[in-house]
mmCIF file of C-alpha atoms in Angstrom:
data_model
loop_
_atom_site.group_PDB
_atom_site.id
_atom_site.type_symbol
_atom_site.label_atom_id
_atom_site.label_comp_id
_atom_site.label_asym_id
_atom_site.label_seq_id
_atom_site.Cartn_x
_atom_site.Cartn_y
_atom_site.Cartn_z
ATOM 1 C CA UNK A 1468 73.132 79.217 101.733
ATOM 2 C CA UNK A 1469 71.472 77.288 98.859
ATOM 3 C CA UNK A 1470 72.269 79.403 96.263
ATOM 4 C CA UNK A 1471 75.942 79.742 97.264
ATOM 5 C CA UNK A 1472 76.355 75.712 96.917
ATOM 6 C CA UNK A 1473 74.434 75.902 93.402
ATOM 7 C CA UNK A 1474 76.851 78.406 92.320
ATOM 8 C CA UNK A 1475 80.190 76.646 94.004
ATOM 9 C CA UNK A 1476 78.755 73.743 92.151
ATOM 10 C CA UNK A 1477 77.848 75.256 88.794
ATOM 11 C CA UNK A 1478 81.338 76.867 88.898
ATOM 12 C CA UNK A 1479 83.029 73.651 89.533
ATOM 13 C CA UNK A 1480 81.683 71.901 86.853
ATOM 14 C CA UNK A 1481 82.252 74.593 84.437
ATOM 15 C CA UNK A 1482 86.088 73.979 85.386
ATOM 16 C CA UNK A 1483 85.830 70.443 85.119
ATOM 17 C CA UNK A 1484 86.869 69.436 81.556
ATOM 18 C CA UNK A 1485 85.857 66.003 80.147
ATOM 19 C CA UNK A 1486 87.892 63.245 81.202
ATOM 20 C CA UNK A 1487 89.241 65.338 84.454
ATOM 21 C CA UNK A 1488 89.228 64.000 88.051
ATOM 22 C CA UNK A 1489 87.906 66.850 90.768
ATOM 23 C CA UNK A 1490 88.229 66.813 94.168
ATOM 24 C CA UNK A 1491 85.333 68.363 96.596
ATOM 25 C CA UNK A 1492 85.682 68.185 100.549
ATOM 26 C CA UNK A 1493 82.628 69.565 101.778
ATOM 27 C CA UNK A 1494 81.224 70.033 105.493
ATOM 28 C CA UNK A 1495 77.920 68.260 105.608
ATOM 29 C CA UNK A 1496 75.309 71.165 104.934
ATOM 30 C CA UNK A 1497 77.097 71.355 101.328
ATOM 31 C CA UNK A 1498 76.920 67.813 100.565
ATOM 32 C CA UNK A 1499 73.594 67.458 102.052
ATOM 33 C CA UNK A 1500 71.923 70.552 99.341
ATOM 34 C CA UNK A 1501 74.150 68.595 96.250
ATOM 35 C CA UNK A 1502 72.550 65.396 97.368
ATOM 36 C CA UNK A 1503 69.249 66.527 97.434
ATOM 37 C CA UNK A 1504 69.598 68.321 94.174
ATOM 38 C CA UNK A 1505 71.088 64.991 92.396
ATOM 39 C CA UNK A 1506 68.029 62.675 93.730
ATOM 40 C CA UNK A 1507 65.441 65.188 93.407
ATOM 41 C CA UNK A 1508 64.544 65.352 97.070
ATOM 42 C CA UNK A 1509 63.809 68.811 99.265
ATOM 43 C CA UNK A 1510 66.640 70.479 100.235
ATOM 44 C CA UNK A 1511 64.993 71.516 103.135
ATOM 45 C CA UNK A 1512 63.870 67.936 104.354
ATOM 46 C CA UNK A 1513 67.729 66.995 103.444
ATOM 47 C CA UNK A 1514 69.389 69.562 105.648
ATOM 48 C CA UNK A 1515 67.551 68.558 108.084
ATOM 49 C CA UNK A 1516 67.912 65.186 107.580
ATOM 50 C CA UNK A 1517 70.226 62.794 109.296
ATOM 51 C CA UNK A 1518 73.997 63.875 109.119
ATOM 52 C CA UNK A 1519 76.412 61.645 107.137
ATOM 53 C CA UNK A 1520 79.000 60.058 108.683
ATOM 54 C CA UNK A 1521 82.339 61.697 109.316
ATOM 55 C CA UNK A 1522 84.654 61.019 105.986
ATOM 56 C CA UNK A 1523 82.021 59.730 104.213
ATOM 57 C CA UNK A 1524 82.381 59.903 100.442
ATOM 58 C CA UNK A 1525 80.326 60.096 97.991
ATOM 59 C CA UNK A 1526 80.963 60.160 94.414
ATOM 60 C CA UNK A 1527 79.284 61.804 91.176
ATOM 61 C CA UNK A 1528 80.243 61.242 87.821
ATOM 62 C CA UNK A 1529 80.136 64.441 85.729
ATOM 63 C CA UNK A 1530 79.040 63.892 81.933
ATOM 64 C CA UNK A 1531 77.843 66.634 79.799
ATOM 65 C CA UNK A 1532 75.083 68.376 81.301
ATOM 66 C CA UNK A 1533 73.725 65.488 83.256
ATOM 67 C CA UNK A 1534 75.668 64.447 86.917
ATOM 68 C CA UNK A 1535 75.019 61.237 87.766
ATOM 69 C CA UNK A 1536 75.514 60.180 91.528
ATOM 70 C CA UNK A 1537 77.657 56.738 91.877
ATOM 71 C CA UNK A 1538 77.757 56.343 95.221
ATOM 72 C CA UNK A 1539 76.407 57.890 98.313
ATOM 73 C CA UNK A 1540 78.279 58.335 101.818
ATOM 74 C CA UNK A 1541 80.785 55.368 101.633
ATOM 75 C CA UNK A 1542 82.520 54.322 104.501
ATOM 76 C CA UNK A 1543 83.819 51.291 103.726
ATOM 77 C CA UNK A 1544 87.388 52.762 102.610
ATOM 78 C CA UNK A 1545 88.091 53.808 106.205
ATOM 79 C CA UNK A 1546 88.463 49.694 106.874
ATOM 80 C CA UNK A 1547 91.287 49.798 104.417
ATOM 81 C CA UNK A 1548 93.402 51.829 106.728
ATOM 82 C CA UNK A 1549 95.697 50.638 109.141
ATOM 83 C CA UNK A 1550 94.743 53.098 111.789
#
C-alpha cells in the first residue's frame, strides 16, 4: 500500500510544473502515509494513528525537490458554508 502512495505521489509531482495548482482528494490511509512521510514520522504509527476528520484539508506547497507541508487537516473552511 505504501509504495503505491509513494509512487501516486512521485508521479504527481513530476506532473506538477512550477507555479501550477494540483488538486489531491485522498481517503485517509493516503493522506495519513504522505503525512508521515512530510514530518518524518512512522508510517506505521501514522496509519494507525487517529483518523482525520471528514473534509479535512491539508495543504503542501511543492518547490523543487523539497515539499513543504502548510497546513495540516483544516476544518475551519467547513464554517464558511452556509449548510
Amino acid at each position: 500500500f505504501c509504495n503505491r502512495v509513494e509512487s501516486a505521489w512521485n508521479a504527481v509531482r513530476a506532473a506538477t510544473d512550477p507555479g501550477e495548482t494540483t488538486l489531491v482528494v485522498t481517503h485517509g490511509g493516503v493522506i495519513k502515509v504522505l503525512l508521515a512521510d512530510l514530518t518524518d514520522r512512522d508510517r506505521a504509527a501514522a496509519l494507525t494513528a487517529h483518523s482525520h476528520d471528514n473534509c479535512a484539508v491539508s495543504e503542501i506547497h511543492l518547490d523543487g525537490d523539497d515539499p513543504t507541508l502548510v497546513a495540516e487537516e483544516r476544518t475551519d473552511w467547513r464554517d464558511a458554508v452556509d449548510w
